[in-house]
Short mmCIF file of C-alpha atoms in Angstrom, two decimals:
data_model
loop_
_atom_site.label_atom_id
_atom_site.label_comp_id
_atom_site.label_asym_id
_atom_site.label_seq_id
_atom_site.Cartn_x
_atom_site.Cartn_y
_atom_site.Cartn_z
CA MET A 1 -177.87 -38.75 114.67
CA GLN A 2 -175.77 -36.06 112.98
CA HIS A 3 -172.59 -35.30 114.89
CA ASN A 4 -170.96 -31.91 114.81
CA ASN A 5 -168.24 -32.70 112.35
CA ILE A 6 -164.78 -31.14 112.07
CA LEU A 7 -163.09 -31.03 108.66
CA ILE A 8 -159.31 -31.46 108.68
CA LEU A 9 -157.68 -30.52 105.37
CA ASP A 10 -154.51 -32.52 104.82
CA PHE A 11 -151.54 -30.86 103.15
CA GLY A 12 -149.36 -33.96 103.49
CA SER A 13 -148.05 -33.50 107.04
CA GLN A 14 -146.86 -36.59 108.90
CA TYR A 15 -148.86 -35.27 111.88
CA THR A 16 -152.31 -34.95 110.23
CA GLN A 17 -153.62 -38.20 111.75
CA LEU A 18 -152.46 -37.02 115.17
CA ILE A 19 -154.61 -33.88 114.84
CA ALA A 20 -157.62 -36.12 114.17
CA ARG A 21 -156.83 -38.32 117.16
CA ARG A 22 -156.50 -35.34 119.50
CA VAL A 23 -159.82 -33.94 118.27
CA ARG A 24 -161.51 -37.28 118.86
CA GLU A 25 -160.01 -37.52 122.35
CA LEU A 26 -162.20 -34.50 123.06
CA ASN A 27 -165.22 -36.67 122.04
CA ILE A 28 -165.62 -34.66 118.84
CA TYR A 29 -166.01 -36.39 115.47
CA CYS A 30 -163.70 -35.29 112.64
CA GLU A 31 -162.75 -36.38 109.14
CA ILE A 32 -159.53 -35.94 107.14
CA HIS A 33 -159.81 -34.91 103.48
CA PRO A 34 -156.98 -34.04 101.06
CA PHE A 35 -156.64 -30.24 100.53
CA ASN A 36 -157.45 -30.68 96.84
CA LYS A 37 -160.59 -32.76 97.46
CA ILE A 38 -162.63 -30.50 99.71
CA PRO A 39 -166.15 -31.98 100.19
CA LYS A 40 -168.78 -30.22 98.02
CA ASN A 41 -171.27 -29.94 100.88
CA LEU A 42 -169.73 -28.20 103.89
CA ASP A 43 -172.99 -27.84 105.83
CA THR A 44 -172.23 -30.78 108.12
CA PHE A 45 -168.88 -29.29 109.21
CA LYS A 46 -168.90 -27.00 112.24
CA ALA A 47 -165.22 -25.94 111.96
CA VAL A 48 -162.14 -26.50 109.79
CA VAL A 49 -158.48 -27.24 110.60
CA LEU A 50 -155.64 -26.79 108.09
CA SER A 51 -152.76 -29.25 108.67
CA GLY A 52 -149.01 -28.75 108.32
CA SER A 53 -147.13 -29.71 105.18
CA PRO A 54 -143.65 -30.68 103.96
CA PHE A 55 -143.99 -27.92 101.31
CA SER A 56 -142.98 -24.26 101.62
CA VAL A 57 -145.54 -21.55 100.85
CA ARG A 58 -142.72 -19.75 98.99
CA GLY A 59 -141.98 -22.72 96.70
CA GLU A 60 -143.07 -23.31 93.12
CA ASP A 61 -144.85 -26.43 94.37
CA ALA A 62 -146.75 -24.62 97.15
CA VAL A 63 -150.21 -26.17 97.47
CA HIS A 64 -153.19 -23.82 97.16
CA PRO A 65 -156.51 -24.86 98.72
CA ASP A 66 -159.72 -23.12 97.72
CA LEU A 67 -160.85 -21.62 101.03
CA SER A 68 -163.55 -19.37 99.55
CA GLU A 69 -166.38 -21.37 101.15
CA ILE A 70 -164.55 -21.71 104.46
CA ARG A 71 -162.65 -18.59 105.49
CA GLY A 72 -164.81 -16.07 107.31
CA LYS A 73 -167.78 -18.45 107.09
CA LYS A 74 -166.66 -21.12 109.54
CA PRO A 75 -164.27 -21.16 112.50
CA LEU A 76 -160.84 -21.95 111.05
CA LEU A 77 -157.65 -23.13 112.76
CA ALA A 78 -154.50 -23.06 110.64
CA VAL A 79 -151.52 -25.13 111.86
CA CYS A 80 -147.94 -24.45 110.64
CA TYR A 81 -148.18 -24.57 106.82
CA GLY A 82 -151.79 -23.43 107.15
CA ALA A 83 -150.73 -20.45 109.30
CA GLN A 84 -147.97 -19.51 106.84
CA TYR A 85 -150.33 -19.94 103.88
CA LEU A 86 -152.89 -17.53 105.39
CA ALA A 87 -150.15 -14.99 106.13
CA HIS A 88 -148.26 -15.20 102.82
CA PHE A 89 -151.29 -14.96 100.53
CA SER A 90 -153.36 -12.48 102.59
CA GLY A 91 -151.11 -9.45 102.90
CA GLY A 92 -148.42 -10.79 105.23
CA GLU A 93 -144.95 -12.18 104.53
CA VAL A 94 -143.25 -15.55 105.04
CA ALA A 95 -139.46 -15.75 104.71
CA PRO A 96 -136.80 -18.40 105.30
CA SER A 97 -135.89 -18.58 108.97
CA ASN A 98 -132.29 -17.85 109.96
CA THR A 99 -132.41 -20.86 112.25
CA ARG A 100 -134.40 -23.98 111.44
CA GLU A 101 -137.19 -23.86 114.00
CA TYR A 102 -137.45 -27.46 115.07
CA GLY A 103 -138.19 -29.08 118.42
CA ARG A 104 -139.27 -27.79 121.81
CA ALA A 105 -139.86 -24.10 122.51
CA ASN A 106 -141.72 -22.16 125.21
CA LEU A 107 -144.33 -19.45 124.88
CA SER A 108 -142.74 -16.24 126.21
CA PHE A 109 -145.72 -13.98 125.50
CA ILE A 110 -149.48 -14.65 125.45
CA LYS A 111 -152.03 -11.88 124.79
CA SER A 112 -154.22 -11.58 127.86
CA ASN A 113 -157.95 -12.37 127.98
CA GLU A 114 -157.91 -14.42 124.79
CA ALA A 115 -160.38 -17.32 124.64
CA PHE A 116 -157.93 -19.17 122.37
CA PHE A 117 -155.31 -19.33 125.17
CA LYS A 118 -157.71 -19.88 128.10
CA ASN A 119 -155.98 -21.92 130.88
CA ILE A 120 -152.62 -21.80 129.07
CA ASN A 121 -149.82 -19.84 130.72
CA GLU A 122 -146.60 -18.22 129.58
CA GLY A 123 -143.78 -20.76 129.64
CA SER A 124 -146.02 -23.47 128.14
CA GLN A 125 -143.97 -25.87 125.98
CA VAL A 126 -144.80 -26.17 122.28
CA TRP A 127 -143.34 -28.22 119.41
CA MET A 128 -142.02 -26.42 116.32
CA SER A 129 -141.21 -28.02 112.96
CA HIS A 130 -140.59 -25.58 110.11
CA SER A 131 -137.81 -23.88 108.17
CA ASP A 132 -139.84 -20.80 107.10
CA THR A 133 -141.21 -18.21 109.49
CA ILE A 134 -143.92 -15.53 109.39
CA LYS A 135 -142.16 -12.12 109.19
CA HIS A 136 -145.32 -9.99 108.85
CA LEU A 137 -148.87 -10.89 109.87
CA PRO A 138 -151.62 -10.86 107.23
CA THR A 139 -154.10 -7.99 106.82
CA ASN A 140 -156.11 -7.58 110.06
CA GLY A 141 -153.79 -10.06 111.82
CA VAL A 142 -153.52 -9.70 115.62
CA LEU A 143 -150.55 -11.21 117.44
CA LEU A 144 -151.64 -13.70 120.15
CA ALA A 145 -148.43 -15.45 121.26
CA SER A 146 -144.65 -15.56 120.77
CA THR A 147 -141.70 -17.77 121.74
CA HIS A 148 -138.15 -16.45 122.28
CA ASP A 149 -137.21 -17.21 118.67
CA VAL A 150 -140.57 -16.94 116.89
CA LYS A 151 -142.36 -13.62 117.28
CA ASN A 152 -145.51 -14.60 115.36
CA ALA A 153 -146.11 -18.00 116.99
CA ALA A 154 -149.90 -17.46 117.05
CA TYR A 155 -152.30 -14.90 115.60
CA LYS A 156 -155.95 -14.34 114.81
CA ILE A 157 -157.64 -12.40 112.01
CA GLU A 158 -159.87 -9.56 113.20
CA GLY A 159 -163.49 -9.86 112.07
CA GLU A 160 -163.25 -13.65 111.45
CA GLU A 161 -163.14 -16.73 113.66
CA THR A 162 -159.77 -17.52 112.08
CA TYR A 163 -156.82 -18.56 114.27
CA ALA A 164 -153.33 -19.60 113.23
CA ILE A 165 -150.34 -21.14 115.01
CA GLN A 166 -146.77 -21.90 113.94
CA PHE A 167 -146.44 -24.88 116.28
CA HIS A 168 -148.02 -28.36 116.41
CA PRO A 169 -150.61 -28.66 119.22
CA GLU A 170 -151.30 -32.30 118.26
CA VAL A 171 -147.81 -33.56 119.21
CA TYR A 172 -147.31 -34.82 122.79
CA HIS A 173 -144.39 -32.40 123.29
CA SER A 174 -146.87 -29.49 123.11
CA THR A 175 -147.97 -29.84 126.72
CA ASP A 176 -151.13 -27.71 126.46
CA GLY A 177 -151.97 -28.77 122.91
CA LYS A 178 -155.16 -30.54 123.89
CA GLN A 179 -156.31 -27.52 125.90
CA LEU A 180 -155.68 -25.26 122.89
CA LEU A 181 -157.74 -27.52 120.61
CA GLU A 182 -160.49 -27.60 123.24
CA ASN A 183 -160.44 -23.78 123.47
CA PHE A 184 -160.84 -23.48 119.71
CA LEU A 185 -163.38 -26.26 119.14
CA VAL A 186 -165.51 -26.11 122.29
CA HIS A 187 -165.28 -22.47 123.44
CA ILE A 188 -164.84 -20.61 120.14
CA ALA A 189 -166.50 -22.90 117.55
CA LYS A 190 -169.12 -24.07 120.11
CA VAL A 191 -168.86 -27.74 119.07
CA GLU A 192 -170.64 -30.28 121.28
CA GLN A 193 -168.62 -33.18 122.69
CA ASP A 194 -170.99 -36.02 121.82
CA TRP A 195 -168.80 -38.58 119.99
CA THR A 196 -168.33 -41.44 122.48
CA PRO A 197 -167.76 -45.21 122.16
CA GLN A 198 -171.31 -45.82 123.42
CA SER A 199 -172.85 -43.46 120.87
CA PHE A 200 -170.74 -45.08 118.14
CA VAL A 201 -171.99 -48.57 119.06
CA GLU A 202 -175.66 -47.50 119.17
CA GLU A 203 -175.51 -45.64 115.84
CA THR A 204 -173.44 -48.30 114.07
CA VAL A 205 -175.74 -51.14 115.14
CA GLU A 206 -178.76 -49.16 113.92
CA ASP A 207 -177.02 -48.30 110.61
CA LEU A 208 -176.01 -51.94 110.08
CA GLN A 209 -179.56 -53.14 110.72
CA ASN A 210 -180.92 -50.65 108.17
CA LYS A 211 -178.23 -51.46 105.62
CA LEU A 212 -178.16 -55.26 105.93
CA GLY A 213 -181.77 -56.06 106.72
CA ASN A 214 -182.14 -59.85 106.69
CA ASP A 215 -179.06 -60.44 104.47
CA LYS A 216 -176.29 -62.90 105.37
CA VAL A 217 -172.77 -61.57 106.00
CA VAL A 218 -169.47 -63.45 105.98
CA LEU A 219 -166.45 -62.23 107.96
CA GLY A 220 -162.91 -63.56 108.15
CA LEU A 221 -161.74 -63.47 111.76
CA SER A 222 -158.01 -63.22 112.42
CA GLY A 223 -157.91 -63.33 116.23
CA GLY A 224 -156.89 -59.66 116.19
CA VAL A 225 -158.62 -56.67 117.77
CA ASP A 226 -160.10 -55.13 114.60
CA SER A 227 -161.83 -58.19 113.16
CA SER A 228 -163.07 -59.22 116.63
CA VAL A 229 -164.64 -55.82 117.38
CA ALA A 230 -166.15 -55.69 113.85
CA ALA A 231 -167.64 -59.15 114.50
CA MET A 232 -169.22 -58.07 117.81
CA LEU A 233 -170.82 -54.97 116.24
CA LEU A 234 -172.28 -57.09 113.42
CA HIS A 235 -173.34 -59.78 115.92
CA LYS A 236 -175.23 -57.15 117.93
CA ALA A 237 -176.90 -55.93 114.73
CA ILE A 238 -177.78 -59.16 112.87
CA GLY A 239 -177.05 -62.07 115.20
CA LYS A 240 -176.98 -65.48 113.48
CA ASN A 241 -176.94 -63.92 110.01
CA LEU A 242 -173.26 -63.21 110.60
CA TYR A 243 -171.10 -66.16 109.52
CA CYS A 244 -167.53 -65.92 110.85
CA ILE A 245 -164.68 -67.97 109.40
CA PHE A 246 -161.42 -68.34 111.33
CA VAL A 247 -158.71 -69.83 109.11
CA ASN A 248 -155.66 -71.55 110.58
CA ASN A 249 -152.91 -70.78 108.07
CA GLY A 250 -150.41 -72.82 110.10
CA LEU A 251 -148.50 -69.58 110.83
CA LEU A 252 -150.33 -68.49 113.97
CA ARG A 253 -148.81 -68.45 117.45
CA LYS A 254 -148.61 -71.71 119.40
CA ASN A 255 -152.10 -73.07 120.30
CA GLU A 256 -153.67 -69.86 119.02
CA PHE A 257 -156.12 -71.54 116.66
CA THR A 258 -157.83 -73.63 119.33
CA ASP A 259 -157.60 -71.00 122.09
CA VAL A 260 -159.05 -68.17 120.02
CA LEU A 261 -161.75 -70.35 118.50
CA GLU A 262 -162.99 -71.22 122.00
CA GLN A 263 -162.88 -67.56 122.99
CA TYR A 264 -165.01 -66.59 119.96
CA LYS A 265 -167.55 -69.30 120.72
CA GLY A 266 -167.71 -67.99 124.29
CA MET A 267 -168.65 -64.56 122.87
CA GLY A 268 -171.71 -66.12 121.22
CA LEU A 269 -170.37 -65.71 117.68
CA ASN A 270 -171.46 -68.01 114.88
CA VAL A 271 -167.91 -69.09 113.99
CA LYS A 272 -166.39 -71.93 111.97
CA GLY A 273 -162.72 -72.89 112.35
CA VAL A 274 -160.96 -74.10 109.21
CA ASP A 275 -157.56 -75.77 109.59
CA ALA A 276 -155.77 -75.17 106.28
CA SER A 277 -152.18 -75.27 107.57
CA ALA A 278 -151.05 -77.91 105.06
CA ARG A 279 -152.43 -75.91 102.14
CA PHE A 280 -150.52 -72.79 103.20
CA LEU A 281 -147.24 -74.62 103.82
CA ASP A 282 -147.52 -76.21 100.36
CA ALA A 283 -148.11 -72.78 98.80
CA LEU A 284 -145.01 -71.42 100.57
CA ALA A 285 -142.67 -74.29 99.72
CA GLY A 286 -139.35 -73.00 98.37
CA LEU A 287 -140.23 -69.28 98.56
CA SER A 288 -137.74 -66.93 100.27
CA ASP A 289 -138.66 -63.49 98.92
CA PRO A 290 -140.91 -61.62 101.43
CA GLU A 291 -143.24 -60.22 98.75
CA LEU A 292 -143.66 -63.63 97.12
CA LYS A 293 -144.41 -65.16 100.52
CA ARG A 294 -147.03 -62.48 101.21
CA LYS A 295 -148.66 -63.01 97.82
CA ALA A 296 -148.70 -66.83 98.20
CA ILE A 297 -150.36 -66.49 101.62
CA GLY A 298 -152.85 -63.95 100.26
CA ARG A 299 -153.78 -66.24 97.36
CA ALA A 300 -154.14 -69.30 99.59
CA PHE A 301 -156.28 -67.34 102.06
CA ILE A 302 -158.59 -66.12 99.28
CA GLU A 303 -158.99 -69.67 97.93
CA VAL A 304 -159.79 -71.15 101.35
CA PHE A 305 -162.08 -68.28 102.28
CA ASP A 306 -163.88 -68.45 98.94
CA ASP A 307 -164.44 -72.21 99.29
CA GLU A 308 -165.97 -71.63 102.72
CA ALA A 309 -168.05 -68.62 101.64
CA HIS A 310 -169.59 -70.71 98.83
CA LEU A 311 -170.93 -73.11 101.47
CA ILE A 312 -173.08 -70.32 102.93
CA GLU A 313 -176.28 -70.08 100.92
CA ASP A 314 -177.27 -66.64 99.64
CA VAL A 315 -174.49 -64.73 101.36
CA LYS A 316 -174.64 -61.11 100.16
CA TRP A 317 -172.00 -59.19 102.10
CA LEU A 318 -168.33 -59.46 103.01
CA ALA A 319 -167.45 -57.71 106.28
CA GLN A 320 -163.93 -56.37 106.82
CA GLY A 321 -162.12 -54.94 109.84
CA THR A 322 -160.72 -51.99 107.87
CA ILE A 323 -159.88 -49.04 110.15
CA TYR A 324 -159.52 -45.32 109.43
CA PRO A 325 -155.72 -45.15 108.86
CA ASP A 326 -156.11 -47.74 106.06
CA VAL A 327 -158.77 -45.56 104.46
CA ILE A 328 -156.72 -42.35 104.79
CA GLU A 329 -153.66 -43.99 103.26
CA SER A 330 -155.72 -45.05 100.27
CA VAL A 331 -156.64 -41.43 99.46
CA SER A 332 -153.65 -39.54 100.88
CA ALA A 333 -153.06 -35.93 99.84
CA THR A 334 -149.75 -36.36 98.11
CA GLY A 335 -150.27 -39.77 96.59
CA GLY A 336 -148.31 -40.62 99.71
CA PRO A 337 -145.91 -43.35 100.70
CA SER A 338 -148.86 -45.55 101.52
CA ALA A 339 -149.01 -47.18 98.11
CA THR A 340 -145.63 -48.82 98.38
CA ILE A 341 -145.18 -49.67 102.04
CA LYS A 342 -147.00 -53.00 102.24
CA SER A 343 -148.84 -55.34 99.97
CA HIS A 344 -150.98 -57.05 102.62
CA HIS A 345 -153.22 -54.27 103.84
CA ASN A 346 -156.97 -54.60 104.05
CA VAL A 347 -158.18 -52.08 101.50
CA GLY A 348 -159.27 -53.08 98.04
CA GLY A 349 -157.53 -56.45 97.97
CA LEU A 350 -160.54 -58.39 96.70
CA PRO A 351 -160.29 -60.71 93.73
CA ASP A 352 -162.88 -60.50 90.95
CA PHE A 353 -164.46 -63.82 91.84
CA MET A 354 -165.81 -62.65 95.19
CA LYS A 355 -168.66 -60.48 94.03
CA LEU A 356 -169.96 -59.62 97.48
CA LYS A 357 -170.89 -56.16 98.70
CA ILE A 358 -168.51 -54.79 101.34
CA VAL A 359 -169.44 -53.68 104.84
CA GLU A 360 -166.79 -52.05 107.05
CA PRO A 361 -168.19 -51.13 110.48
CA LEU A 362 -164.86 -49.74 111.81
CA LYS A 363 -163.72 -47.66 108.87
CA ALA A 364 -164.18 -44.38 110.79
CA LEU A 365 -162.10 -45.44 113.83
CA PHE A 366 -158.45 -45.27 114.87
CA LYS A 367 -156.91 -48.31 116.61
CA ASP A 368 -157.22 -46.88 120.14
CA GLU A 369 -160.88 -46.06 119.44
CA VAL A 370 -161.52 -49.64 118.24
CA ARG A 371 -160.31 -50.85 121.66
CA ARG A 372 -162.51 -48.36 123.49
CA VAL A 373 -165.54 -49.41 121.43
CA GLY A 374 -164.79 -53.08 122.25
CA ALA A 375 -164.52 -52.24 125.95
CA SER A 376 -167.86 -50.43 125.87
CA MET A 377 -169.41 -53.70 124.59
CA ASP A 378 -167.81 -55.56 127.57
CA MET A 379 -165.45 -57.57 125.38
CA ASP A 380 -162.68 -59.54 127.08
CA ALA A 381 -159.80 -57.23 128.05
CA THR A 382 -157.19 -59.85 127.05
CA LEU A 383 -158.62 -59.96 123.52
CA LEU A 384 -158.73 -56.15 123.26
CA GLY A 385 -155.22 -55.82 124.67
CA ARG A 386 -153.68 -58.24 122.18
CA HIS A 387 -150.60 -57.05 120.37
CA PRO A 388 -150.94 -56.44 116.63
CA PHE A 389 -149.89 -59.51 114.65
CA PRO A 390 -149.00 -59.41 110.94
CA GLY A 391 -151.51 -60.83 108.44
CA PRO A 392 -148.94 -63.28 106.96
CA GLY A 393 -148.20 -64.42 110.54
CA LEU A 394 -144.92 -66.11 111.34
CA ALA A 395 -144.08 -66.41 107.62
CA ILE A 396 -142.52 -62.94 107.69
CA ARG A 397 -140.78 -63.63 111.01
CA ILE A 398 -139.02 -66.66 109.53
CA LEU A 399 -136.45 -65.02 107.27
CA GLY A 400 -135.95 -67.08 104.15
CA ASP A 401 -137.96 -70.16 103.17
CA ILE A 402 -140.67 -71.73 105.34
CA THR A 403 -140.73 -75.33 106.58
CA ALA A 404 -142.92 -77.04 109.16
CA GLU A 405 -139.85 -77.50 111.38
CA LYS A 406 -138.96 -73.79 111.28
CA VAL A 407 -142.56 -72.90 112.14
CA ARG A 408 -142.42 -75.30 115.12
CA ILE A 409 -139.16 -73.77 116.38
CA LEU A 410 -140.46 -70.21 116.10
CA GLN A 411 -143.82 -71.03 117.72
CA GLU A 412 -141.98 -72.50 120.72
CA VAL A 413 -139.58 -69.52 120.99
CA ASP A 414 -142.42 -67.01 120.60
CA ALA A 415 -144.46 -68.79 123.30
CA VAL A 416 -141.59 -68.59 125.81
CA PHE A 417 -141.12 -64.87 125.06
CA ILE A 418 -144.80 -63.81 125.06
CA ASN A 419 -145.73 -65.91 128.12
CA GLY A 420 -142.70 -64.47 129.90
CA LEU A 421 -143.83 -60.91 129.13
CA LYS A 422 -147.22 -61.75 130.64
CA GLU A 423 -145.73 -63.39 133.76
CA TRP A 424 -143.46 -60.37 134.38
CA ASN A 425 -146.41 -57.94 133.83
CA LEU A 426 -144.62 -56.44 130.83
CA TYR A 427 -147.06 -57.49 128.08
CA ASP A 428 -149.36 -54.45 128.39
CA LYS A 429 -146.40 -52.05 128.47
CA VAL A 430 -145.40 -53.21 124.98
CA TRP A 431 -147.20 -52.31 121.72
CA GLN A 432 -145.95 -55.34 119.81
CA ALA A 433 -143.54 -58.17 120.55
CA GLY A 434 -142.37 -61.29 118.77
CA ALA A 435 -139.44 -63.47 117.82
CA ILE A 436 -137.65 -63.69 114.47
CA LEU A 437 -135.95 -66.85 113.22
CA LEU A 438 -132.76 -65.85 111.42
CA PRO A 439 -131.45 -67.67 108.35
CA VAL A 440 -128.08 -68.29 110.00
CA ASN A 441 -126.69 -71.09 112.10
CA SER A 442 -124.12 -70.28 114.73
CA VAL A 443 -121.63 -72.33 116.69
CA GLY A 444 -122.38 -73.13 120.30
CA VAL A 445 -121.35 -75.51 123.03
CA MET A 446 -123.79 -77.71 124.96
CA GLY A 447 -122.20 -80.01 127.51
CA ASP A 448 -119.02 -81.27 125.87
CA GLU A 449 -120.41 -81.04 122.36
CA ARG A 450 -120.19 -78.27 119.80
CA THR A 451 -123.55 -77.41 118.25
CA TYR A 452 -124.38 -75.66 115.00
CA GLU A 453 -127.91 -74.36 115.43
CA LYS A 454 -130.35 -71.54 114.86
CA CYS A 455 -130.17 -67.96 116.12
CA VAL A 456 -133.35 -66.07 117.09
CA ALA A 457 -133.89 -62.34 117.57
CA LEU A 458 -136.43 -60.98 120.05
CA ARG A 459 -138.24 -57.72 119.25
CA ALA A 460 -140.40 -55.56 121.53
CA VAL A 461 -141.48 -52.01 120.67
CA GLU A 462 -143.59 -49.26 122.19
CA SER A 463 -145.79 -47.07 120.00
CA THR A 464 -149.25 -45.53 119.95
CA ASP A 465 -150.13 -46.15 116.33
CA GLY A 466 -147.39 -48.19 114.70
CA MET A 467 -146.30 -45.21 112.55
CA THR A 468 -143.21 -44.68 114.73
CA ALA A 469 -141.89 -47.10 117.36
CA ASP A 470 -139.09 -47.29 119.93
CA TRP A 471 -137.51 -50.49 121.15
CA VAL A 472 -138.46 -51.29 124.73
CA ASN A 473 -135.85 -51.29 127.45
CA LEU A 474 -136.81 -54.69 128.94
CA PRO A 475 -135.13 -55.60 132.26
CA TYR A 476 -131.84 -57.49 131.86
CA GLU A 477 -133.04 -60.10 134.36
CA PHE A 478 -136.06 -60.78 132.16
CA LEU A 479 -133.95 -61.03 129.00
CA GLN A 480 -131.50 -63.32 130.78
CA LYS A 481 -134.23 -65.69 131.96
CA THR A 482 -135.98 -65.64 128.57
CA SER A 483 -132.74 -66.43 126.74
CA ASN A 484 -131.97 -69.34 129.11
CA ASP A 485 -135.50 -70.72 128.80
CA ILE A 486 -135.45 -70.56 125.00
CA ILE A 487 -132.07 -72.25 124.66
CA ASN A 488 -132.92 -74.94 127.23
CA LYS A 489 -136.47 -75.67 126.08
CA VAL A 490 -136.43 -75.19 122.31
CA LYS A 491 -134.57 -77.83 120.40
CA GLY A 492 -132.59 -76.33 117.51
CA VAL A 493 -131.77 -72.89 118.98
CA ASN A 494 -128.45 -72.02 120.61
CA ARG A 495 -128.29 -68.22 120.41
CA VAL A 496 -130.70 -65.38 121.32
CA VAL A 497 -130.24 -61.69 120.46
CA TYR A 498 -132.40 -58.61 121.24
CA ASP A 499 -133.22 -56.09 118.50
CA ILE A 500 -132.50 -52.51 119.65
CA SER A 501 -133.54 -50.58 116.52
CA SER A 502 -136.28 -47.95 116.38
CA LYS A 503 -138.73 -47.10 113.60
CA PRO A 504 -137.74 -45.19 111.58
CA PRO A 505 -135.44 -46.32 110.08
CA ALA A 506 -136.04 -49.99 111.02
CA THR A 507 -139.60 -51.28 110.53
CA ILE A 508 -141.27 -53.24 113.34
CA GLU A 509 -141.23 -56.47 111.32
CA TRP A 510 -138.01 -57.70 109.71
CA GLU A 511 -139.72 -58.53 106.40
#
């Protein structure tokens, strides 16, 4: 089935993925493409959105998309940079703003009887983020809305289905942003809202059956949401021809290997558990540098996985739980920061000796959509609600070198913390939580004796996508009980601290 597709052209804005997520929340399918790689065939796209950008349309480095096949031919919504681009190069004028227009503002004027602003009233809060402003509208431009400081906050171009706004409807602070996108996509562009988790499951299962036929597929399960949902989709499509391998790298949470293995078997998956903890600990011996630890774990995983894959006769495909943000980062508009942020992401990390074809059933989905797809297949809510957990596991939460004893200490501390969050009904209010074992010993007193033992840091953050994150204000009573439990129950720890840093600038993980 062909969905009505929305094309989002990315000019490098940090908010581009948010636009896509808001569009999909309306049950409309959309794709992000860099502004300089516009798809050749635009027939499948029902409307186009131009994103914001860190560039200025007045600068030498202003980016110029070729809109000849789009403007006037398809409904077009231009956001921020897009709005300024259309004005500046089509008979209007963009100039530096006297005041940097950043943050919350309110619409003080809205042109009446405009479909674009249906069900949105004067006073509606919007989010601005730009240092230039549109002084004069482009040829045939009609003013649609203003704020106190920004006269040309929204306009349309007469004779075209082209609309432009100088604020970000995709950001939560724009209270009617979703309504505005709905007005443009559903009422103006006449796009049908037919992209649902159920339709995704039905189409994906059918596509997988056509693509894979009677071939065997191998998938590495991690216990996380993405690989688990990918496994269920493949299981629905090809049943016993899916061979799942769940590797214990010795760096999982306490009891996780056995618990998760049982859970997978309960889901009917054809899964084999491989305990390779000793192999991973050997590979990590003496390494303290985070990148070297990541690489050692990656190499060990590939070796173990390859050994296991060779035991499956005639396996043709490797399935991966790659999701859409991984794909976008790999082809980002500006070359992007994505290349340098992490070395353990899922895309393109295959060694030459695994010559299998790749199948990625989730590569069109955002994280929240993966969960919704899992729920529509009646997967266990506790599995779908699991916090993200780093690929290298506890190795990057033990700062410095890794030993079996340090892993034991951190597993015990982490278990007290995570179980406590669940008992206090706090687990689902947190995006990600964990404990970090610090490479310092500190002085303490237990009974009459002085101790010189480990210090652990607890970390809990809230986020929607992991791109930005705030530390969670956990109740003092909870922190007090957790600290007491850790120090009393975990041999080798005498001090507990709580990390109150947000991202940016501090990343969620410490390494």
